[in-house]
Amino acid sequence: MTPRQKEIYDLYQQYQNFSEVARLLNIDKTVARRTYRRAEQYLDTDSGIKSAMTDTGLSDINKVHSGWLKTDEASLYFVNPKEEGGVDNLIDTFKEALKDCPTSLPTAAPEGTNADLLTRYILTDLHFGMRAWGKESGEDYDLEIAANRLKETLSTLVETTPDSKHCVVLNLGDMFHSNDHKNMTPGSGHILDADGRFSKVIYETIQSVVATIETLKSKHESIEYVGISGNHDPDSNQFLTVALMMRYQDDPRVDVIWNPAKMWCTTFGKNLLAAHHGDKVTPQRLAMQVADEFSPGWGKTYWRYLDTGHIHHDSAKDIGGIFWESHRTLASRDAYATGSAFTSRKTLKAITVHREKGEIVRNTVGVQ
């Protein structure tokens, strides 16, 4: 158990209230609750397993059940491959990508951020792993181009956004062009133009998303990552979110939201923020779903926003009491989109809302 986990565990045993623990330590209540749960997991681990891990250095993992190893220096999760079915190679790939990322250590938050502001960065339909040939589609696109384009546009965007205390990295889906090594759409089985091996796509995508979060840590005090699966990546996007959870599990400034459902919703002051990839359903139906399933949040808010992707171009309108908006992508067109006469411009957006006043500013960076 880490010293921080022990501190939070002991305080909760004393006060039995996460809000009080958060107040005493000047941290978010969610962080306090999450850290306490990790401490519980450690305490519940079989003492024989913990002793064997300490004495042998985990020399034979095949004799150990999946579980946590917690010390004052590190928090590690060990997976017994026999318990994980047929996904060994995929898990190994995600671990390899995380290993090469710089260690996520607690860092000082930027000073002077505005606690009444929240900025959401819209990452939608980036299609990492897509291959486009310029002579066929008008412009080249591959893994390297996708990673560099995201890095460069985000760098410009961060310079122009307000110094909001809170930010949301909103992955609206289709972060991956393919769901697995078959390079076919999961639903219809359409053949996809892919750039390289799927393991390489996983590796580069994790690297790019981690770099995005690390960049935002220099601007915002609290970062929340939300991953929503698209029609191209219903499974691979979930793996990405779990990998990021492992990466940032002990970083108090980054909260990774695992959202297996297609719809995500939260509130910030008088703002309701909802998101969906946008496939297989109309905006009107999505608006009704938000009003029905998230009625408590709907009832206490005045400004309501519903973000979607999927169609790769900007479109927006008021639907009842919520403002729906689809967003452009940074990805280039593939051969299918070009052949179907689909056109759009490439942009990356950051939209900032005030706790009481709703949206106050948006920043957009375009790519020609």
Tab-separated table of C-alpha atoms in Angstrom:
chain	number	residue	atom	x	y	z
A	1	MET	CA	0.000	0.000	0.000
A	2	THR	CA	1.373	3.401	-0.930
A	3	PRO	CA	1.677	6.115	1.743
A	4	ARG	CA	-1.057	8.144	0.026
A	5	GLN	CA	-3.423	5.191	-0.021
A	6	LYS	CA	-2.789	4.519	3.679
A	7	GLU	CA	-3.397	8.174	4.517
A	8	ILE	CA	-6.750	8.226	2.724
A	9	TYR	CA	-7.721	4.803	4.087
A	10	ASP	CA	-7.016	5.866	7.691
A	11	LEU	CA	-8.900	9.148	7.320
A	12	TYR	CA	-11.946	7.393	5.896
A	13	GLN	CA	-11.898	4.892	8.763
A	14	GLN	CA	-12.006	7.882	11.109
A	15	TYR	CA	-14.644	10.049	9.394
A	16	GLN	CA	-16.575	7.537	7.220
A	17	ASN	CA	-17.177	10.311	4.692
A	18	PHE	CA	-15.317	10.815	1.392
A	19	SER	CA	-16.334	14.470	1.203
A	20	GLU	CA	-14.650	15.149	4.531
A	21	VAL	CA	-11.530	13.227	3.481
A	22	ALA	CA	-11.385	15.239	0.252
A	23	ARG	CA	-11.772	18.504	2.173
A	24	LEU	CA	-9.006	17.663	4.633
A	25	LEU	CA	-6.565	16.709	1.874
A	26	ASN	CA	-7.723	19.357	-0.608
A	27	ILE	CA	-8.428	16.786	-3.314
A	28	ASP	CA	-11.451	15.786	-5.377
A	29	LYS	CA	-13.926	13.425	-3.728
A	30	THR	CA	-13.696	11.048	-6.680
A	31	VAL	CA	-9.935	10.769	-6.220
A	32	ALA	CA	-10.393	10.046	-2.516
A	33	ARG	CA	-12.946	7.322	-3.200
A	34	ARG	CA	-10.880	5.731	-5.976
A	35	THR	CA	-7.678	5.679	-3.879
A	36	TYR	CA	-9.551	4.177	-0.924
A	37	ARG	CA	-10.839	1.353	-3.149
A	38	ARG	CA	-7.286	0.544	-4.226
A	39	ALA	CA	-6.232	0.377	-0.582
A	40	GLU	CA	-9.096	-2.051	0.060
A	41	GLN	CA	-7.982	-4.203	-2.867
A	42	TYR	CA	-4.522	-4.427	-1.385
A	43	LEU	CA	-5.801	-5.342	2.078
A	44	ASP	CA	-8.070	-8.022	0.612
A	45	THR	CA	-5.211	-9.716	-1.261
A	46	ASP	CA	-4.322	-13.118	0.156
A	47	SER	CA	-1.395	-12.773	2.592
A	48	GLY	CA	0.326	-15.831	1.135
A	49	ILE	CA	0.282	-14.311	-2.352
A	50	LYS	CA	1.671	-11.029	-1.041
A	51	SER	CA	4.411	-12.853	0.840
A	52	ALA	CA	5.327	-14.973	-2.168
A	53	MET	CA	5.495	-11.916	-4.407
A	54	THR	CA	7.814	-10.196	-1.935
A	55	ASP	CA	10.079	-13.166	-1.314
A	56	THR	CA	10.436	-14.457	-4.856
A	57	GLY	CA	10.027	-11.338	-6.934
A	58	LEU	CA	7.112	-13.056	-8.663
A	59	SER	CA	9.451	-15.514	-10.365
A	60	ASP	CA	6.638	-17.827	-11.460
A	61	ILE	CA	3.572	-15.798	-12.358
A	62	ASN	CA	1.757	-18.909	-13.638
A	63	LYS	CA	1.269	-19.967	-10.035
A	64	VAL	CA	-0.246	-16.655	-8.985
A	65	HIS	CA	-3.778	-15.413	-9.553
A	66	SER	CA	-4.323	-12.067	-11.243
A	67	GLY	CA	-4.138	-9.272	-8.711
A	68	TRP	CA	-2.462	-6.185	-7.333
A	69	LEU	CA	1.054	-5.813	-5.964
A	70	LYS	CA	1.258	-2.612	-3.903
A	71	THR	CA	4.438	-1.233	-2.305
A	72	ASP	CA	5.541	2.188	-1.108
A	73	GLU	CA	7.297	2.704	-4.429
A	74	ALA	CA	4.856	1.316	-6.996
A	75	SER	CA	1.423	-0.076	-7.765
A	76	LEU	CA	1.434	-2.953	-10.240
A	77	TYR	CA	-1.294	-5.222	-11.571
A	78	PHE	CA	-0.264	-8.748	-12.562
A	79	VAL	CA	-2.307	-10.745	-15.021
A	80	ASN	CA	-2.208	-14.519	-15.220
A	81	PRO	CA	-2.445	-15.181	-18.974
A	82	LYS	CA	-4.374	-18.404	-18.361
A	83	GLU	CA	-7.167	-16.375	-16.781
A	84	GLU	CA	-7.426	-13.987	-19.727
A	85	GLY	CA	-8.562	-16.348	-22.475
A	86	GLY	CA	-7.308	-15.691	-25.982
A	87	VAL	CA	-6.303	-12.044	-25.711
A	88	ASP	CA	-2.697	-12.538	-24.545
A	89	ASN	CA	-1.106	-10.887	-27.558
A	90	LEU	CA	-3.397	-7.860	-27.438
A	91	ILE	CA	-2.792	-7.325	-23.727
A	92	ASP	CA	0.958	-7.659	-24.247
A	93	THR	CA	0.815	-5.028	-26.961
A	94	PHE	CA	-1.004	-2.550	-24.720
A	95	LYS	CA	1.494	-3.210	-21.912
A	96	GLU	CA	4.400	-2.692	-24.281
A	97	ALA	CA	3.009	0.640	-25.405
A	98	LEU	CA	2.483	1.782	-21.824
A	99	LYS	CA	5.995	0.693	-20.857
A	100	ASP	CA	7.558	3.086	-23.343
A	101	CYS	CA	5.478	6.035	-22.138
A	102	PRO	CA	7.150	8.232	-19.506
A	103	THR	CA	6.081	7.316	-15.985
A	104	SER	CA	3.066	9.321	-14.813
A	105	LEU	CA	4.310	10.993	-11.649
A	106	PRO	CA	2.360	13.524	-9.569
A	107	THR	CA	3.175	16.951	-10.952
A	108	ALA	CA	2.433	20.442	-9.743
A	109	ALA	CA	-0.764	21.879	-11.185
A	110	PRO	CA	-0.563	25.119	-13.166
A	111	GLU	CA	-1.279	28.223	-11.117
A	112	GLY	CA	-4.077	30.699	-11.719
A	113	THR	CA	-6.594	28.375	-13.350
A	114	ASN	CA	-10.264	29.352	-13.221
A	115	ALA	CA	-12.368	26.878	-11.232
A	116	ASP	CA	-15.559	28.179	-12.874
A	117	LEU	CA	-14.441	27.038	-16.327
A	118	LEU	CA	-14.350	23.621	-18.013
A	119	THR	CA	-12.907	23.018	-21.483
A	120	ARG	CA	-13.718	19.934	-23.506
A	121	TYR	CA	-11.329	18.912	-26.269
A	122	ILE	CA	-13.198	17.117	-29.061
A	123	LEU	CA	-11.272	14.138	-30.449
A	124	THR	CA	-13.498	12.401	-32.958
A	125	ASP	CA	-13.032	10.020	-35.865
A	126	LEU	CA	-9.233	10.270	-35.941
A	127	HIS	CA	-9.089	6.797	-37.548
A	128	PHE	CA	-5.597	5.844	-36.395
A	129	GLY	CA	-4.473	2.999	-38.641
A	130	MET	CA	-6.205	4.209	-41.799
A	131	ARG	CA	-4.181	4.377	-44.988
A	132	ALA	CA	-5.091	6.817	-47.761
A	133	TRP	CA	-3.152	7.232	-51.006
A	134	GLY	CA	-3.025	10.789	-52.263
A	135	LYS	CA	-3.361	9.883	-55.925
A	136	GLU	CA	-6.610	8.101	-55.124
A	137	SER	CA	-8.127	10.189	-52.332
A	138	GLY	CA	-6.439	13.553	-52.866
A	139	GLU	CA	-4.242	13.380	-49.769
A	140	ASP	CA	-2.030	10.868	-47.975
A	141	TYR	CA	-2.938	9.647	-44.490
A	142	ASP	CA	-1.254	7.052	-42.282
A	143	LEU	CA	-0.232	6.423	-38.673
A	144	GLU	CA	2.609	8.914	-38.694
A	145	ILE	CA	0.528	11.646	-40.290
A	146	ALA	CA	-2.317	11.065	-37.824
A	147	ALA	CA	-0.012	11.271	-34.793
A	148	ASN	CA	1.848	14.380	-36.011
A	149	ARG	CA	-1.353	16.163	-37.017
A	150	LEU	CA	-2.917	15.629	-33.588
A	151	LYS	CA	0.250	16.769	-31.826
A	152	GLU	CA	0.645	19.928	-33.894
A	153	THR	CA	-2.984	21.062	-33.810
A	154	LEU	CA	-3.301	20.366	-30.082
A	155	SER	CA	-0.176	22.411	-29.392
A	156	THR	CA	-1.690	25.409	-31.175
A	157	LEU	CA	-5.081	24.864	-29.561
A	158	VAL	CA	-3.713	24.748	-26.010
A	159	GLU	CA	-2.041	28.114	-26.499
A	160	THR	CA	-5.375	29.780	-27.267
A	161	THR	CA	-7.783	28.124	-24.820
A	162	PRO	CA	-8.708	29.794	-21.499
A	163	ASP	CA	-6.905	28.741	-18.314
A	164	SER	CA	-9.775	26.569	-17.128
A	165	LYS	CA	-9.176	24.441	-14.058
A	166	HIS	CA	-11.100	21.519	-15.515
A	167	CYS	CA	-10.877	19.882	-18.917
A	168	VAL	CA	-12.388	16.831	-20.609
A	169	VAL	CA	-10.584	14.907	-23.324
A	170	LEU	CA	-13.666	13.695	-25.172
A	171	ASN	CA	-12.919	10.785	-27.486
A	172	LEU	CA	-16.159	10.514	-29.476
A	173	GLY	CA	-15.237	7.229	-31.111
A	174	ASP	CA	-13.543	5.812	-34.201
A	175	MET	CA	-10.175	6.641	-32.694
A	176	PHE	CA	-9.130	3.387	-34.386
A	177	HIS	CA	-9.887	2.766	-38.058
A	178	SER	CA	-10.066	-1.004	-37.445
A	179	ASN	CA	-11.396	-2.957	-34.521
A	180	ASP	CA	-8.880	-5.806	-34.878
A	181	HIS	CA	-6.339	-7.389	-37.220
A	182	LYS	CA	-9.049	-8.397	-39.742
A	183	ASN	CA	-9.252	-4.758	-40.953
A	184	MET	CA	-12.994	-4.980	-41.538
A	185	THR	CA	-15.866	-2.962	-40.103
A	186	PRO	CA	-17.371	-5.042	-37.265
A	187	GLY	CA	-20.967	-4.524	-38.351
A	188	SER	CA	-21.022	-4.786	-42.145
A	189	GLY	CA	-17.699	-6.499	-42.810
A	190	HIS	CA	-16.491	-3.857	-45.281
A	191	ILE	CA	-12.791	-4.160	-46.130
A	192	LEU	CA	-10.770	-1.245	-44.738
A	193	ASP	CA	-7.596	0.374	-46.044
A	194	ALA	CA	-5.161	-0.186	-43.171
A	195	ASP	CA	-1.670	1.093	-42.448
A	196	GLY	CA	0.501	-1.712	-41.102
A	197	ARG	CA	-0.051	-4.330	-38.448
A	198	PHE	CA	-2.822	-3.850	-35.894
A	199	SER	CA	-0.396	-4.221	-32.986
A	200	LYS	CA	1.538	-1.242	-34.331
A	201	VAL	CA	-1.687	0.767	-34.578
A	202	ILE	CA	-2.449	0.043	-30.917
A	203	TYR	CA	1.060	1.071	-29.925
A	204	GLU	CA	1.054	4.391	-31.771
A	205	THR	CA	-2.483	5.294	-30.714
A	206	ILE	CA	-1.758	4.831	-27.008
A	207	GLN	CA	1.398	6.885	-27.388
A	208	SER	CA	-0.544	9.730	-29.038
A	209	VAL	CA	-3.383	9.790	-26.503
A	210	VAL	CA	-0.946	9.736	-23.568
A	211	ALA	CA	0.983	12.598	-25.185
A	212	THR	CA	-2.301	14.514	-25.525
A	213	ILE	CA	-3.125	14.113	-21.838
A	214	GLU	CA	0.403	15.054	-20.775
A	215	THR	CA	0.234	18.212	-22.899
A	216	LEU	CA	-3.024	19.249	-21.263
A	217	LYS	CA	-1.567	18.758	-17.785
A	218	SER	CA	0.539	21.855	-18.377
A	219	LYS	CA	-2.606	23.927	-18.976
A	220	HIS	CA	-5.349	22.487	-16.757
A	221	GLU	CA	-5.341	21.321	-13.165
A	222	SER	CA	-7.873	18.517	-13.524
A	223	ILE	CA	-8.086	16.308	-16.629
A	224	GLU	CA	-10.861	13.813	-17.309
A	225	TYR	CA	-10.594	11.366	-20.209
A	226	VAL	CA	-13.808	9.910	-21.638
A	227	GLY	CA	-13.672	7.181	-24.288
A	228	ILE	CA	-16.774	6.408	-26.354
A	229	SER	CA	-16.737	3.523	-28.800
A	230	GLY	CA	-17.572	4.124	-32.448
A	231	ASN	CA	-18.818	1.856	-35.196
A	232	HIS	CA	-15.223	1.190	-36.350
A	233	ASP	CA	-13.809	0.451	-32.874
A	234	PRO	CA	-16.446	-0.916	-30.457
A	235	ASP	CA	-13.850	-3.154	-28.767
A	236	SER	CA	-10.439	-1.588	-29.428
A	237	ASN	CA	-11.566	1.758	-27.992
A	238	GLN	CA	-12.517	-0.030	-24.771
A	239	PHE	CA	-9.032	-1.545	-24.566
A	240	LEU	CA	-7.581	1.936	-25.025
A	241	THR	CA	-9.594	3.262	-22.079
A	242	VAL	CA	-8.536	0.379	-19.829
A	243	ALA	CA	-4.902	0.937	-20.795
A	244	LEU	CA	-5.208	4.615	-19.845
A	245	MET	CA	-6.823	3.644	-16.536
A	246	MET	CA	-3.742	1.546	-15.769
A	247	ARG	CA	-1.435	4.343	-16.893
A	248	TYR	CA	-3.033	7.029	-14.706
A	249	GLN	CA	-4.330	4.979	-11.776
A	250	ASP	CA	-2.109	6.801	-9.266
A	251	ASP	CA	-2.154	10.236	-10.878
A	252	PRO	CA	-4.473	12.456	-8.781
A	253	ARG	CA	-4.865	14.993	-11.595
A	254	VAL	CA	-6.097	12.584	-14.284
A	255	ASP	CA	-9.381	10.696	-14.058
A	256	VAL	CA	-10.031	8.112	-16.783
A	257	ILE	CA	-13.725	7.320	-17.173
A	258	TRP	CA	-14.455	3.794	-18.349
A	259	ASN	CA	-17.705	4.160	-20.250
A	260	PRO	CA	-18.810	0.817	-21.782
A	261	ALA	CA	-22.179	2.387	-22.663
A	262	LYS	CA	-22.533	4.314	-25.927
A	263	MET	CA	-23.869	7.420	-24.165
A	264	TRP	CA	-21.906	9.521	-21.652
A	265	CYS	CA	-23.349	12.331	-19.549
A	266	THR	CA	-22.197	14.560	-16.697
A	267	THR	CA	-22.991	17.952	-15.168
A	268	PHE	CA	-20.848	20.979	-14.388
A	269	GLY	CA	-22.681	23.706	-12.515
A	270	LYS	CA	-25.689	24.610	-14.668
A	271	ASN	CA	-24.258	22.725	-17.652
A	272	LEU	CA	-25.214	19.237	-18.779
A	273	LEU	CA	-22.631	17.635	-21.079
A	274	ALA	CA	-23.585	14.541	-23.076
A	275	ALA	CA	-21.849	12.644	-25.857
A	276	HIS	CA	-22.400	9.727	-28.246
A	277	HIS	CA	-20.553	8.581	-31.353
A	278	GLY	CA	-23.671	9.346	-33.397
A	279	ASP	CA	-24.072	6.114	-35.337
A	280	LYS	CA	-27.280	4.106	-35.771
A	281	VAL	CA	-29.498	6.778	-34.198
A	282	THR	CA	-30.832	10.245	-34.995
A	283	PRO	CA	-29.944	13.348	-32.945
A	284	GLN	CA	-33.605	13.610	-31.948
A	285	ARG	CA	-33.553	10.131	-30.431
A	286	LEU	CA	-30.311	10.884	-28.625
A	287	ALA	CA	-31.802	14.067	-27.158
A	288	MET	CA	-34.770	12.080	-25.830
A	289	GLN	CA	-32.419	9.464	-24.373
A	290	VAL	CA	-30.499	12.131	-22.461
A	291	ALA	CA	-33.719	13.675	-21.120
A	292	ASP	CA	-35.030	10.271	-20.027
A	293	GLU	CA	-31.969	8.453	-18.676
A	294	PHE	CA	-30.307	11.507	-17.124
A	295	SER	CA	-33.420	13.318	-15.928
A	296	PRO	CA	-31.921	14.419	-12.556
A	297	GLY	CA	-29.085	16.211	-14.344
A	298	TRP	CA	-31.469	17.569	-16.951
A	299	GLY	CA	-33.715	18.997	-14.254
A	300	LYS	CA	-31.016	20.918	-12.389
A	301	THR	CA	-29.263	22.391	-15.455
A	302	TYR	CA	-30.081	25.226	-17.859
A	303	TRP	CA	-27.348	24.819	-20.503
A	304	ARG	CA	-27.293	21.408	-22.173
A	305	TYR	CA	-24.911	20.146	-24.859
A	306	LEU	CA	-24.848	16.915	-26.872
A	307	ASP	CA	-21.671	16.163	-28.863
A	308	THR	CA	-21.470	13.550	-31.625
A	309	GLY	CA	-19.074	12.585	-34.404
A	310	HIS	CA	-19.436	9.862	-37.060
A	311	ILE	CA	-20.442	12.045	-40.030
A	312	HIS	CA	-17.105	13.926	-40.206
A	313	HIS	CA	-18.594	17.385	-40.681
A	314	ASP	CA	-20.048	20.206	-38.603
A	315	SER	CA	-23.766	20.358	-38.047
A	316	ALA	CA	-25.757	21.788	-35.151
A	317	LYS	CA	-29.235	22.708	-33.951
A	318	ASP	CA	-31.365	23.100	-30.844
A	319	ILE	CA	-33.456	20.016	-30.101
A	320	GLY	CA	-35.907	20.784	-27.354
A	321	GLY	CA	-33.842	21.891	-24.386
A	322	ILE	CA	-30.467	20.634	-25.614
A	323	PHE	CA	-27.970	21.898	-28.180
A	324	TRP	CA	-26.802	19.078	-30.462
A	325	GLU	CA	-23.622	19.364	-32.468
A	326	SER	CA	-21.629	16.999	-34.674
A	327	HIS	CA	-17.945	17.753	-35.153
A	328	ARG	CA	-15.387	17.636	-37.919
A	329	THR	CA	-12.398	15.313	-37.753
A	330	LEU	CA	-8.667	15.718	-38.293
A	331	ALA	CA	-8.538	12.585	-40.451
A	332	SER	CA	-8.239	12.713	-44.214
A	333	ARG	CA	-10.702	10.941	-46.502
A	334	ASP	CA	-10.148	7.323	-47.444
A	335	ALA	CA	-10.872	5.813	-50.851
A	336	TYR	CA	-14.459	4.955	-49.896
A	337	ALA	CA	-15.287	8.499	-48.765
A	338	THR	CA	-13.709	9.979	-51.884
A	339	GLY	CA	-15.548	7.596	-54.169
A	340	SER	CA	-18.822	8.443	-52.435
A	341	ALA	CA	-18.218	12.197	-52.965
A	342	PHE	CA	-18.030	12.970	-49.235
A	343	THR	CA	-16.258	16.251	-48.506
A	344	SER	CA	-15.387	18.185	-45.349
A	345	ARG	CA	-12.708	20.354	-43.757
A	346	LYS	CA	-10.334	19.162	-41.029
A	347	THR	CA	-10.447	20.895	-37.629
A	348	LEU	CA	-9.837	20.310	-33.928
A	349	LYS	CA	-12.034	22.134	-31.391
A	350	ALA	CA	-11.880	23.111	-27.740
A	351	ILE	CA	-15.147	24.386	-26.224
A	352	THR	CA	-15.166	26.152	-22.856
A	353	VAL	CA	-18.219	26.490	-20.610
A	354	HIS	CA	-18.703	28.643	-17.531
A	355	ARG	CA	-20.237	27.038	-14.461
A	356	GLU	CA	-23.207	29.454	-14.550
A	357	LYS	CA	-23.175	31.066	-18.010
A	358	GLY	CA	-22.803	28.072	-20.325
A	359	GLU	CA	-20.529	28.201	-23.366
A	360	ILE	CA	-18.392	31.336	-23.311
A	361	VAL	CA	-15.741	30.655	-25.946
A	362	ARG	CA	-14.633	28.060	-28.481
A	363	ASN	CA	-11.281	27.702	-30.167
A	364	THR	CA	-10.716	25.935	-33.479
A	365	VAL	CA	-7.557	24.952	-35.311
A	366	GLY	CA	-7.834	23.999	-38.971
A	367	VAL	CA	-5.603	21.828	-41.147
A	368	GLN	CA	-5.331	22.471	-44.856
